[in-house]
CSV table of C-alpha atoms in Angstrom, one decimal:
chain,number,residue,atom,x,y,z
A,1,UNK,CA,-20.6,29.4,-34.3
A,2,UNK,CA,-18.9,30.2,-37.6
A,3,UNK,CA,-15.6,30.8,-36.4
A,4,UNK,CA,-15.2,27.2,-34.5
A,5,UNK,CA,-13.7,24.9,-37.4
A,6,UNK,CA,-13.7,21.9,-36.1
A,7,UNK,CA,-16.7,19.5,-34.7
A,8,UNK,CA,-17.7,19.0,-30.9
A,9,UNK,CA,-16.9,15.2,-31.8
A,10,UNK,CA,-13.1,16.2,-33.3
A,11,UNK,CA,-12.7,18.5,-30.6
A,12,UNK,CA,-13.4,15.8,-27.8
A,13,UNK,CA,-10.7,13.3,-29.7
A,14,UNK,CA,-8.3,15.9,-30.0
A,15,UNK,CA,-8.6,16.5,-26.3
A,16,UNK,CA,-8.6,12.4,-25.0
A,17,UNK,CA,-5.3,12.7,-27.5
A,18,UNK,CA,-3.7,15.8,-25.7
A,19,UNK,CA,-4.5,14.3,-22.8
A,20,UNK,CA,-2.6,11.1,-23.6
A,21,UNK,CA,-0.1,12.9,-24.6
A,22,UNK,CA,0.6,15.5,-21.5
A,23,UNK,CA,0.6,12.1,-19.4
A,24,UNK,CA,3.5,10.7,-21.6
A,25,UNK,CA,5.0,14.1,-21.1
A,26,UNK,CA,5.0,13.6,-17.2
A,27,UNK,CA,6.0,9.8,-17.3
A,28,UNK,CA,9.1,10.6,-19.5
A,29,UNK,CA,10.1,13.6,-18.5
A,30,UNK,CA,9.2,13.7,-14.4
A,31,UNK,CA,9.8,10.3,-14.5
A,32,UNK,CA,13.2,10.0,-15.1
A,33,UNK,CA,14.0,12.5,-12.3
A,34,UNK,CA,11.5,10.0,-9.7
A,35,UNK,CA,13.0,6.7,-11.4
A,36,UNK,CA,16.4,8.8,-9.7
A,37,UNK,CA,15.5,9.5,-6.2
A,38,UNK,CA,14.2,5.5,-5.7
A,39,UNK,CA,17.4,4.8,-6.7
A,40,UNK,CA,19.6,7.3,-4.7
A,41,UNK,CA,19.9,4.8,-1.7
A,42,UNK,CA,21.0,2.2,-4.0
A,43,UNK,CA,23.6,3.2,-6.1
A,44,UNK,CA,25.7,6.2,-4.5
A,45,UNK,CA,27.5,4.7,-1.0
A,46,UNK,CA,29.3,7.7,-0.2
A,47,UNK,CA,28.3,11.2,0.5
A,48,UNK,CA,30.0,12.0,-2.5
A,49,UNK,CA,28.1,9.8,-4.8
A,50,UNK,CA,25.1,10.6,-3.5
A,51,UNK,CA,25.4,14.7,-4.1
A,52,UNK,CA,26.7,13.6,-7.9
A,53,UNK,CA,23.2,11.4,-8.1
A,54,UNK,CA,21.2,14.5,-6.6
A,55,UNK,CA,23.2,16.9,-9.2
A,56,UNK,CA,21.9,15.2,-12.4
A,57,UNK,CA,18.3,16.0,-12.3
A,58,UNK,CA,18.6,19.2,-9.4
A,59,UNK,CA,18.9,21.3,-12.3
A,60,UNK,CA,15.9,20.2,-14.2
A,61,UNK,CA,13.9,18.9,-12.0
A,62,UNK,CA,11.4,21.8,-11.1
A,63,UNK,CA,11.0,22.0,-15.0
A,64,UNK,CA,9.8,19.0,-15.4
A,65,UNK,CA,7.2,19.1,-13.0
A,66,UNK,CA,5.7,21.5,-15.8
A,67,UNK,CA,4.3,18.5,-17.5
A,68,UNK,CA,2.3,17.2,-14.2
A,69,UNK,CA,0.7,21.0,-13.5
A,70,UNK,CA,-0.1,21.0,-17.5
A,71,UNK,CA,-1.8,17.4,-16.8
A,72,UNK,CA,-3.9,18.5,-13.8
A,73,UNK,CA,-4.8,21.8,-15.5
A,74,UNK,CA,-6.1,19.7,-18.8
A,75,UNK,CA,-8.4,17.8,-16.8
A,76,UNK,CA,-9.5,20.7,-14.7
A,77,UNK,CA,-10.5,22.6,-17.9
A,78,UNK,CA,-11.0,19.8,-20.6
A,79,UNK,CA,-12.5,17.4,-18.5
A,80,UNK,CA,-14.4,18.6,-15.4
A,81,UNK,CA,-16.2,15.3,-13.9
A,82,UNK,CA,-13.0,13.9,-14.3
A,83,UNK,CA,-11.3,16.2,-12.2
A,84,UNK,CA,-14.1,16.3,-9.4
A,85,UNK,CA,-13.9,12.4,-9.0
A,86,UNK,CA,-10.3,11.9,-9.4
A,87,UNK,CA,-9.2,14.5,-7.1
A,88,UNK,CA,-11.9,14.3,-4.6
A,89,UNK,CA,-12.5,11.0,-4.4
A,90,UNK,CA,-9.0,10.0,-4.5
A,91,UNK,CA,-7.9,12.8,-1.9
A,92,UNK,CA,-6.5,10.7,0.6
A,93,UNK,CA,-4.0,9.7,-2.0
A,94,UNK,CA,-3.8,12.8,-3.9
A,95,UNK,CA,-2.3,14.3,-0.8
A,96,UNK,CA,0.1,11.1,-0.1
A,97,UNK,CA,1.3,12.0,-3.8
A,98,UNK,CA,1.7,16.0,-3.0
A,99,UNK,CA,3.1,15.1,0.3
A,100,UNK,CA,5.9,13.0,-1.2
A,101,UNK,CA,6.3,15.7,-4.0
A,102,UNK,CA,6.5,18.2,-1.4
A,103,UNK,CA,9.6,16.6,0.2
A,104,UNK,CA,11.7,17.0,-3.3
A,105,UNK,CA,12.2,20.6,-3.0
A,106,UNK,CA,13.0,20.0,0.5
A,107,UNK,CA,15.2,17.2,0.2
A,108,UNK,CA,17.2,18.9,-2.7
A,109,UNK,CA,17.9,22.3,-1.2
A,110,UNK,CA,18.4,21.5,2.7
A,111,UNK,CA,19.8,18.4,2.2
A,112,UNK,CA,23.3,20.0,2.0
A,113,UNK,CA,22.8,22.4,4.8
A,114,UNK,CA,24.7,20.8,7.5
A,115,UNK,CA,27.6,18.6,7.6
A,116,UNK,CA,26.0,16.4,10.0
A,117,UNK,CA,25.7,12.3,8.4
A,118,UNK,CA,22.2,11.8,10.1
A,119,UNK,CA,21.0,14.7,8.7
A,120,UNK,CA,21.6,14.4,4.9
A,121,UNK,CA,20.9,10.6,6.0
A,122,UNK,CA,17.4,12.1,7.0
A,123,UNK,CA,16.8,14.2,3.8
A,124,UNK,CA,18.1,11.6,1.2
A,125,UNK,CA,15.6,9.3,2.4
A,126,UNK,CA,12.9,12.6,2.3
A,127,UNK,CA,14.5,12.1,-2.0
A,128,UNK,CA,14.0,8.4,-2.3
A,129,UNK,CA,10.1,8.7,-0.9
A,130,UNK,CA,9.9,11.4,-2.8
A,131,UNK,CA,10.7,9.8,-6.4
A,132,UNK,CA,9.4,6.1,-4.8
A,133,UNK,CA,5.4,6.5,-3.5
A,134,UNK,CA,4.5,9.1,-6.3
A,135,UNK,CA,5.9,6.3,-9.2
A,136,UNK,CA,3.6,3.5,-6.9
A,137,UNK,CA,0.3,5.5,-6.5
A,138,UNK,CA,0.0,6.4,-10.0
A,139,UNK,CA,0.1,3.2,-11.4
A,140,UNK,CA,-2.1,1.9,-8.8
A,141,UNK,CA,-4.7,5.1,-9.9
A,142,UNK,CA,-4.2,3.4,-13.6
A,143,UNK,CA,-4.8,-0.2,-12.1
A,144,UNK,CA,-8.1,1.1,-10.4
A,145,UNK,CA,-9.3,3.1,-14.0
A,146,UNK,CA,-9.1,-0.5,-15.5
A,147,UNK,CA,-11.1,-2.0,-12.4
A,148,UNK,CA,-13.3,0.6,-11.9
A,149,UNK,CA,-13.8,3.4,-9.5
A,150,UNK,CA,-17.1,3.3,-7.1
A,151,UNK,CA,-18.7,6.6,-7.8
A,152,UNK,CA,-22.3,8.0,-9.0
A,153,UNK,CA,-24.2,10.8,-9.9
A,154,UNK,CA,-27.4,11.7,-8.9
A,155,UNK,CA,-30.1,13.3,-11.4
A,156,UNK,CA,-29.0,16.3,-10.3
A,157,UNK,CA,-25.6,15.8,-11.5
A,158,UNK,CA,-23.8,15.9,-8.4
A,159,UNK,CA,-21.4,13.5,-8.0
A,160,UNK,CA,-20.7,10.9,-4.9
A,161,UNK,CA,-17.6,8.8,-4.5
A,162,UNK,CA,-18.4,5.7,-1.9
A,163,UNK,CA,-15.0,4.4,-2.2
A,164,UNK,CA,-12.0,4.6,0.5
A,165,UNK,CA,-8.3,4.7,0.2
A,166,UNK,CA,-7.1,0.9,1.3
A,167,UNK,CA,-10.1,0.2,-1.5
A,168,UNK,CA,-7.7,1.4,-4.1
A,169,UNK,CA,-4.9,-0.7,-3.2
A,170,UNK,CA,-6.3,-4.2,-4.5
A,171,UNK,CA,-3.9,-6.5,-6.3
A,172,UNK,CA,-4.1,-5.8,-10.1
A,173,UNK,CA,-4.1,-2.0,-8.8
A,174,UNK,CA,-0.5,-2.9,-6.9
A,175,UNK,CA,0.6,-4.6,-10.0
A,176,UNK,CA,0.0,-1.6,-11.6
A,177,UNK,CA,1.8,0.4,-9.3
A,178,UNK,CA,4.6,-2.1,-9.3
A,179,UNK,CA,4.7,-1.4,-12.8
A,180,UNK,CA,5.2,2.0,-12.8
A,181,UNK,CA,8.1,1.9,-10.4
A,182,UNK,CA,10.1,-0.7,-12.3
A,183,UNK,CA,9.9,1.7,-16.2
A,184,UNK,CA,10.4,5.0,-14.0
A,185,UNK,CA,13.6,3.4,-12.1
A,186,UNK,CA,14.5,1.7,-15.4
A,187,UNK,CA,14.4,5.6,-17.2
A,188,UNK,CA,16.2,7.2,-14.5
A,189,UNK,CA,18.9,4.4,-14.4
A,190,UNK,CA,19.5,5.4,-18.0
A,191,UNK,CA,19.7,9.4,-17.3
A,192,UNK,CA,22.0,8.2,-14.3
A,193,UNK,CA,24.3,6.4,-17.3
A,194,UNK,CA,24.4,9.2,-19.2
A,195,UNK,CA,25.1,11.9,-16.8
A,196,UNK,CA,27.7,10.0,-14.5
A,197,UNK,CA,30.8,8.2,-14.6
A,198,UNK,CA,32.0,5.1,-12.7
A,199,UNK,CA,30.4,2.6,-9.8
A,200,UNK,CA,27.2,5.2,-9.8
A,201,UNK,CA,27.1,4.7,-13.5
A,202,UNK,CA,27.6,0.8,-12.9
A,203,UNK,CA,25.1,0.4,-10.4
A,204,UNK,CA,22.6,2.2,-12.2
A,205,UNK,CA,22.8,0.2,-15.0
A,206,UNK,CA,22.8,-2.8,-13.3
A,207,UNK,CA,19.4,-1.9,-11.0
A,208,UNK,CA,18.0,-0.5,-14.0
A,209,UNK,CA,18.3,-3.6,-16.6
A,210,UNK,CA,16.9,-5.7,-13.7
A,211,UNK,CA,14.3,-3.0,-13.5
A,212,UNK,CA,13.5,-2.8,-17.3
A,213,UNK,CA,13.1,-6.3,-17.3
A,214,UNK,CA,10.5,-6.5,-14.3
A,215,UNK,CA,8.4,-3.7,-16.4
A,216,UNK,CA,8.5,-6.0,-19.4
A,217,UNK,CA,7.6,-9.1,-16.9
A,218,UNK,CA,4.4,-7.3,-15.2
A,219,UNK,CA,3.3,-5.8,-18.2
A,220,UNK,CA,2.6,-9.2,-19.9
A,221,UNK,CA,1.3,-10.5,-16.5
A,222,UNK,CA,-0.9,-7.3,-16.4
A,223,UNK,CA,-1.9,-8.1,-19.9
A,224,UNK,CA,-2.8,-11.8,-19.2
A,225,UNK,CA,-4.7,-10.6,-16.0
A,226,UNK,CA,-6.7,-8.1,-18.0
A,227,UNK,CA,-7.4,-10.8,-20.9
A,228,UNK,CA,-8.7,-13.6,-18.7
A,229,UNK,CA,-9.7,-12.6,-15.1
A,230,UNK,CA,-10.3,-8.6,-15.4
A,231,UNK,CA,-14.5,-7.8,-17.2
A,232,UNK,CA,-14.5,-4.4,-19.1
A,233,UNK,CA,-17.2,-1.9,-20.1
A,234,UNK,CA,-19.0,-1.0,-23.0
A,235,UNK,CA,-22.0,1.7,-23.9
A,236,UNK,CA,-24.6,-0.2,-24.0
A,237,UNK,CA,-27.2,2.3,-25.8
A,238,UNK,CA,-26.6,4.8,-29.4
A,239,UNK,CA,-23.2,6.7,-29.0
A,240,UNK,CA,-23.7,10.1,-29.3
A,241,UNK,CA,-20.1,11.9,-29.7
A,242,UNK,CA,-21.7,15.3,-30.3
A,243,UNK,CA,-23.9,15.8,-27.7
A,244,UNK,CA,-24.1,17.2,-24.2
A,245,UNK,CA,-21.9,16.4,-21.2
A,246,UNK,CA,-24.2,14.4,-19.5
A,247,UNK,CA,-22.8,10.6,-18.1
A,248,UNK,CA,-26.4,9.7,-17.0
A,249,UNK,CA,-28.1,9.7,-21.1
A,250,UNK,CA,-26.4,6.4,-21.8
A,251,UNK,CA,-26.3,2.9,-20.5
A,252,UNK,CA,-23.2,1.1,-19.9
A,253,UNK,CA,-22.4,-3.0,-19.3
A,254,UNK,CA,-19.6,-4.7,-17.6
A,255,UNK,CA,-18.3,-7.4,-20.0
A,256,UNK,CA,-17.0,-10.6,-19.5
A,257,UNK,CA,-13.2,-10.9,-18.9
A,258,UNK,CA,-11.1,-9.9,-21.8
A,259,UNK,CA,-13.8,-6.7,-22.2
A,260,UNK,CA,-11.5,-4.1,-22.5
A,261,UNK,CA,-9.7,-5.9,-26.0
A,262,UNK,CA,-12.7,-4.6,-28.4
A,263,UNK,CA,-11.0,-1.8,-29.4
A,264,UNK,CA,-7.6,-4.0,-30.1
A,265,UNK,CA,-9.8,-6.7,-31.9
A,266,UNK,CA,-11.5,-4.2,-34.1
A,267,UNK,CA,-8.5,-2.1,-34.8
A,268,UNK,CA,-5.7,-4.2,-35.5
A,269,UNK,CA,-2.6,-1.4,-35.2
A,270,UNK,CA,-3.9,-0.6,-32.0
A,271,UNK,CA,-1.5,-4.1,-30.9
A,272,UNK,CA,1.6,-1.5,-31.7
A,273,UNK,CA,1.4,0.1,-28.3
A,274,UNK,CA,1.9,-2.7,-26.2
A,275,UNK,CA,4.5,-4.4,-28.7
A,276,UNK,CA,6.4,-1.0,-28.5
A,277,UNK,CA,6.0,-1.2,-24.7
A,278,UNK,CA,7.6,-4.5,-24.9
A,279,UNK,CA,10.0,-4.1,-27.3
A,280,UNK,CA,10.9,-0.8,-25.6
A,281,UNK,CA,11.6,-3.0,-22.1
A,282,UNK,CA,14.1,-5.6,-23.6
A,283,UNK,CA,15.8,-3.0,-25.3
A,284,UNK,CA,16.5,-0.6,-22.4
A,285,UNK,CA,17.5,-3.5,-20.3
A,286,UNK,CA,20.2,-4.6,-22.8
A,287,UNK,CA,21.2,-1.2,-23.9
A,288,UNK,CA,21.6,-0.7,-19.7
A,289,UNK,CA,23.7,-3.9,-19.4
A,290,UNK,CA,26.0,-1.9,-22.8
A,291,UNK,CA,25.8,0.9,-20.6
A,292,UNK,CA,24.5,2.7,-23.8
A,293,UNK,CA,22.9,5.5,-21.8
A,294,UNK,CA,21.2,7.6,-24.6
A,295,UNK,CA,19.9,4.5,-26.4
A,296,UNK,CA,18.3,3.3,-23.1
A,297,UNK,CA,16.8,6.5,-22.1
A,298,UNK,CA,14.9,6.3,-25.6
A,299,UNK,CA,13.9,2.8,-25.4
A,300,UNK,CA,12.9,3.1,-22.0
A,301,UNK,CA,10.8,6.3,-22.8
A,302,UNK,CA,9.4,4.7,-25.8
A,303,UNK,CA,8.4,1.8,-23.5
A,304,UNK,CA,6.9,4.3,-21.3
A,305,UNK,CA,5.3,6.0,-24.0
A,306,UNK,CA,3.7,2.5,-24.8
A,307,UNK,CA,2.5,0.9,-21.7
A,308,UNK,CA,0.5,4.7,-21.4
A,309,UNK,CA,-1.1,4.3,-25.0
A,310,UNK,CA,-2.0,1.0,-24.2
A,311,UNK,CA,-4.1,1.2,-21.1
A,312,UNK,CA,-5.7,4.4,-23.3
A,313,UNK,CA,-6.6,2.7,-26.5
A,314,UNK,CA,-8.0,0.0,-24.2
A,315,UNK,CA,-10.4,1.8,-22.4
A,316,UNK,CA,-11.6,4.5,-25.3
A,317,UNK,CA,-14.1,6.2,-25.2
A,318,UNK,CA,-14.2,5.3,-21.1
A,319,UNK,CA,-12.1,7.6,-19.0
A,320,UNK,CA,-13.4,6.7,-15.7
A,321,UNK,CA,-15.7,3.7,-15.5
A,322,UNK,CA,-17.9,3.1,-12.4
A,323,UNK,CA,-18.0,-0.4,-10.8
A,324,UNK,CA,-20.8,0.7,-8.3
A,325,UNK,CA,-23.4,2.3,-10.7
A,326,UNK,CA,-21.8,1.6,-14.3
A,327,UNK,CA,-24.0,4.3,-16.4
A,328,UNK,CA,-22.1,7.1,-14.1
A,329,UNK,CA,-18.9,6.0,-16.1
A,330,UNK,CA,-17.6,9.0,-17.2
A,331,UNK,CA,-16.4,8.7,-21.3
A,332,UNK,CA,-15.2,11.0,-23.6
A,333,UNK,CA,-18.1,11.8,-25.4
A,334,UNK,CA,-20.2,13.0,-22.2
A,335,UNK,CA,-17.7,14.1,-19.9
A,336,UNK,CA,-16.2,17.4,-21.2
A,337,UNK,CA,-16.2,20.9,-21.2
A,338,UNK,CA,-18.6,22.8,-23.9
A,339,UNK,CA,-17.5,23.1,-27.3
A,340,UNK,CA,-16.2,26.8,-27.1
A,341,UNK,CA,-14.3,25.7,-23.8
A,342,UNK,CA,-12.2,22.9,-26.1
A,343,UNK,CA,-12.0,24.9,-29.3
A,344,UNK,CA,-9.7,28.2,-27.0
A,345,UNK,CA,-8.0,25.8,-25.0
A,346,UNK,CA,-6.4,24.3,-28.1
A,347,UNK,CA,-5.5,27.6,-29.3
A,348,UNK,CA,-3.9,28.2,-26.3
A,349,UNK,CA,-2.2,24.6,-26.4
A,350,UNK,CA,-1.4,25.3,-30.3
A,351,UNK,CA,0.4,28.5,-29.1
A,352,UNK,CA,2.1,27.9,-25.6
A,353,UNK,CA,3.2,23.7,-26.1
A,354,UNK,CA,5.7,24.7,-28.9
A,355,UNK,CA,7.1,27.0,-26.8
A,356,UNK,CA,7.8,25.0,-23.6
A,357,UNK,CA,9.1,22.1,-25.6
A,358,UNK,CA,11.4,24.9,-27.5
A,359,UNK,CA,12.3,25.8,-23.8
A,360,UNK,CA,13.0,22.4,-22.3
A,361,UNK,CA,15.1,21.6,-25.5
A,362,UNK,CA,17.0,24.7,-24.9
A,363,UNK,CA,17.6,23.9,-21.4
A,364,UNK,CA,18.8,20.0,-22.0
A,365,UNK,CA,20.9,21.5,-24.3
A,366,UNK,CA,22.6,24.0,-22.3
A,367,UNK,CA,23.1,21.3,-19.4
A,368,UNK,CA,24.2,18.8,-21.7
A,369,UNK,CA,27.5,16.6,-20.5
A,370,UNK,CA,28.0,14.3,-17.2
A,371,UNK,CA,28.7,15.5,-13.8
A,372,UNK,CA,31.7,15.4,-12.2
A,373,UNK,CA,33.1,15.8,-9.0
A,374,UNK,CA,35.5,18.5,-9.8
A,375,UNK,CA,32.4,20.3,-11.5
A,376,UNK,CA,30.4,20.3,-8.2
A,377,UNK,CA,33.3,21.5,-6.7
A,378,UNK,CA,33.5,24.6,-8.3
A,379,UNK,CA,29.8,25.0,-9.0
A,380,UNK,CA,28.8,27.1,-6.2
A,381,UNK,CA,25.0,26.7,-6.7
A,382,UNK,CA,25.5,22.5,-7.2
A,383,UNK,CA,23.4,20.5,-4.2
């Protein structure tokens, strides 16, 4: 069609690129508020500390949860096989993650209800699993689109997953996971450092710069693992980026260990992900020991922001490989929406992203400062 200016192929990119980048969005932003509610139980001993940790992401938090709808929506609309194997195959966790996301709103608003000590005991720990088993099960859904995901698709392009939920939690997976706890509780040690004063301030930075240091630890030990003990997958027949969305017109391999380096060892700058993810780390753990707050929060987001583009450039064009029936593996050249479908939605993304991110600035803007004690005091609509 006339009208459509750019290529099925660009479109496609454009989209695995949007897609990276609405995930950074969630990690950074949605993060920090999760990296927050593991800590709670750590680094507020009184009721009073706790309500001044609860009162530096209450405000924001429900906005930030933007970024994870805008996430599921983009691969409901960009990438449909995607969508049906990641969120029906992987119900069982799914609803462990929406269950555990469910008990935020809860936690926040009846937490303060009742004066009662077992009661806001009840709903703080509601907060910490709330911030603690989403964190864990999306790195271990990361660990298992590096191993593989047993699914299929028949020639009729239905698709079966054969998999189970204890499948998912196999050790590079848990790594994984562990992974994404330590660089959310490392980010939201730095928000805690910026927005409070004294021990909570303290103790955040003192959990956190341990934490930043165990992200930079496991991601080098999730590197070395996926170097030397963890095959890959390549296409195995003519790449066709232009044509239809149909997994089962190519043929796919599982490589020897070290598989999913081609696209670092062919493009060179590709290596400035994980050294930024690195780098990132050892600079939000020192900047947390300075109790440098801002400075943290941005190395710990760029870190973020790295570890996430490096499991990405690793695995282009894949998305979702299959271990059980590898030429199912869903890629980015024959698992998207039609060309039409891509070309509106990034209108629609051109338009309406500016505008949220003009929004959130807005709003960080407005709340900017720390929280105090004498301001939740008068604050009648503080937690």
């Amino acid at each position: 069609m006339d009208f459509i200016l750019l290529d099925y192929t660009a479109l496609r990119v454009i989209w695995w690129l949007l897609l990276g980048v609405l995930l950074i969005g969630f990690a950074v932003m949605d993060g920090f508020d999760l990296g927050v509610g593991t800590l709670l139980p750590f680094v507020a001993h009184t009721d009073e500390e706790r309500r001044l940790v609860i009162n530096t992401v209450g405000p924001v938090w429900e906005g930030n949860q933007v970024w994870l709808v805008l996430g599921g929506g983009a691969i409901f609309a960009a990438w449909p096989p995607l969508y049906s194997v990641s969120f029906s195959g992987f119900y069982l966790a799914m609803f462990v993650i929406l269950f555990a996301l469910i008990l935020r709103p809860v936690g926040f608003k009846y937490r303060s209800k009742l004066e009662s000590t077992r009661w806001r005991a009840t709903w703080d720990a509601c907060l910490f699993i709330g911030g603690f088993v989403p964190a864990l099960i999306m790195g271990v859904a990361v660990g298992n689109v590096l191993l593989g995901v047993p699914f299929h698709i028949d020639d009729t392009q239905r698709i079966f997953y054969t998999g189970h939920f204890f499948g998912l939690l196999r050790p590079f997976a848990l790594l994984a996971g562990l992974l994404s706890v330590a660089m959310l509780v490392a980010h939201g040690a730095a928000m805690l450092v910026i927005k409070t004063d004294g021990p909570v301030a303290r103790r955040a930075a003192r959990i956190g710069s341990v934490a930043a240091i165990a992200s930079f630890v496991l991601f080098v030990l999730g590197g070395f693992w996926l170097s030397f003990g963890l095959p890959g997958y390549a296409i195995g027949s003519t790449v066709v980026s232009d044509g239809p969305s149909n997994p089962l017109l190519k043929t796919v391999t599982v490589t020897a260990a070290g598989g999913w380096l081609a696209n670092y060892q062919a493009t060179p700058v590709l290596w400035l992900a994980p050294i930024v993810g690195l780098v990132g780390a050892l600079l939000a753990a020192a900047w947390l020991r300075a109790q440098r707050g801002g400075l943290a929060f941005i190395a710990s987001g760029a870190s973020i922001a790295g570890i996430i583009l490096s499991v990405g450039f690793a695995i282009f064009p894949f998305l979702l490989p299959s271990i059980s029936q590898p030429g199912s593996s869903l890629t980015a050249w024959d698992a998207s929406s039609s060309h039409l479908t891509l070309w509106i939605m990034l209108i629609c993304t051109v338009i309406f992203l500016p505008i949220i991110l003009a929004y959130t600035t807005w709003v960080y803007r407005v709340l900017k400062g720390k929280v105090t004690v004498a301001e939740m005091g008068s604050n009648p609509n503080a937690y």
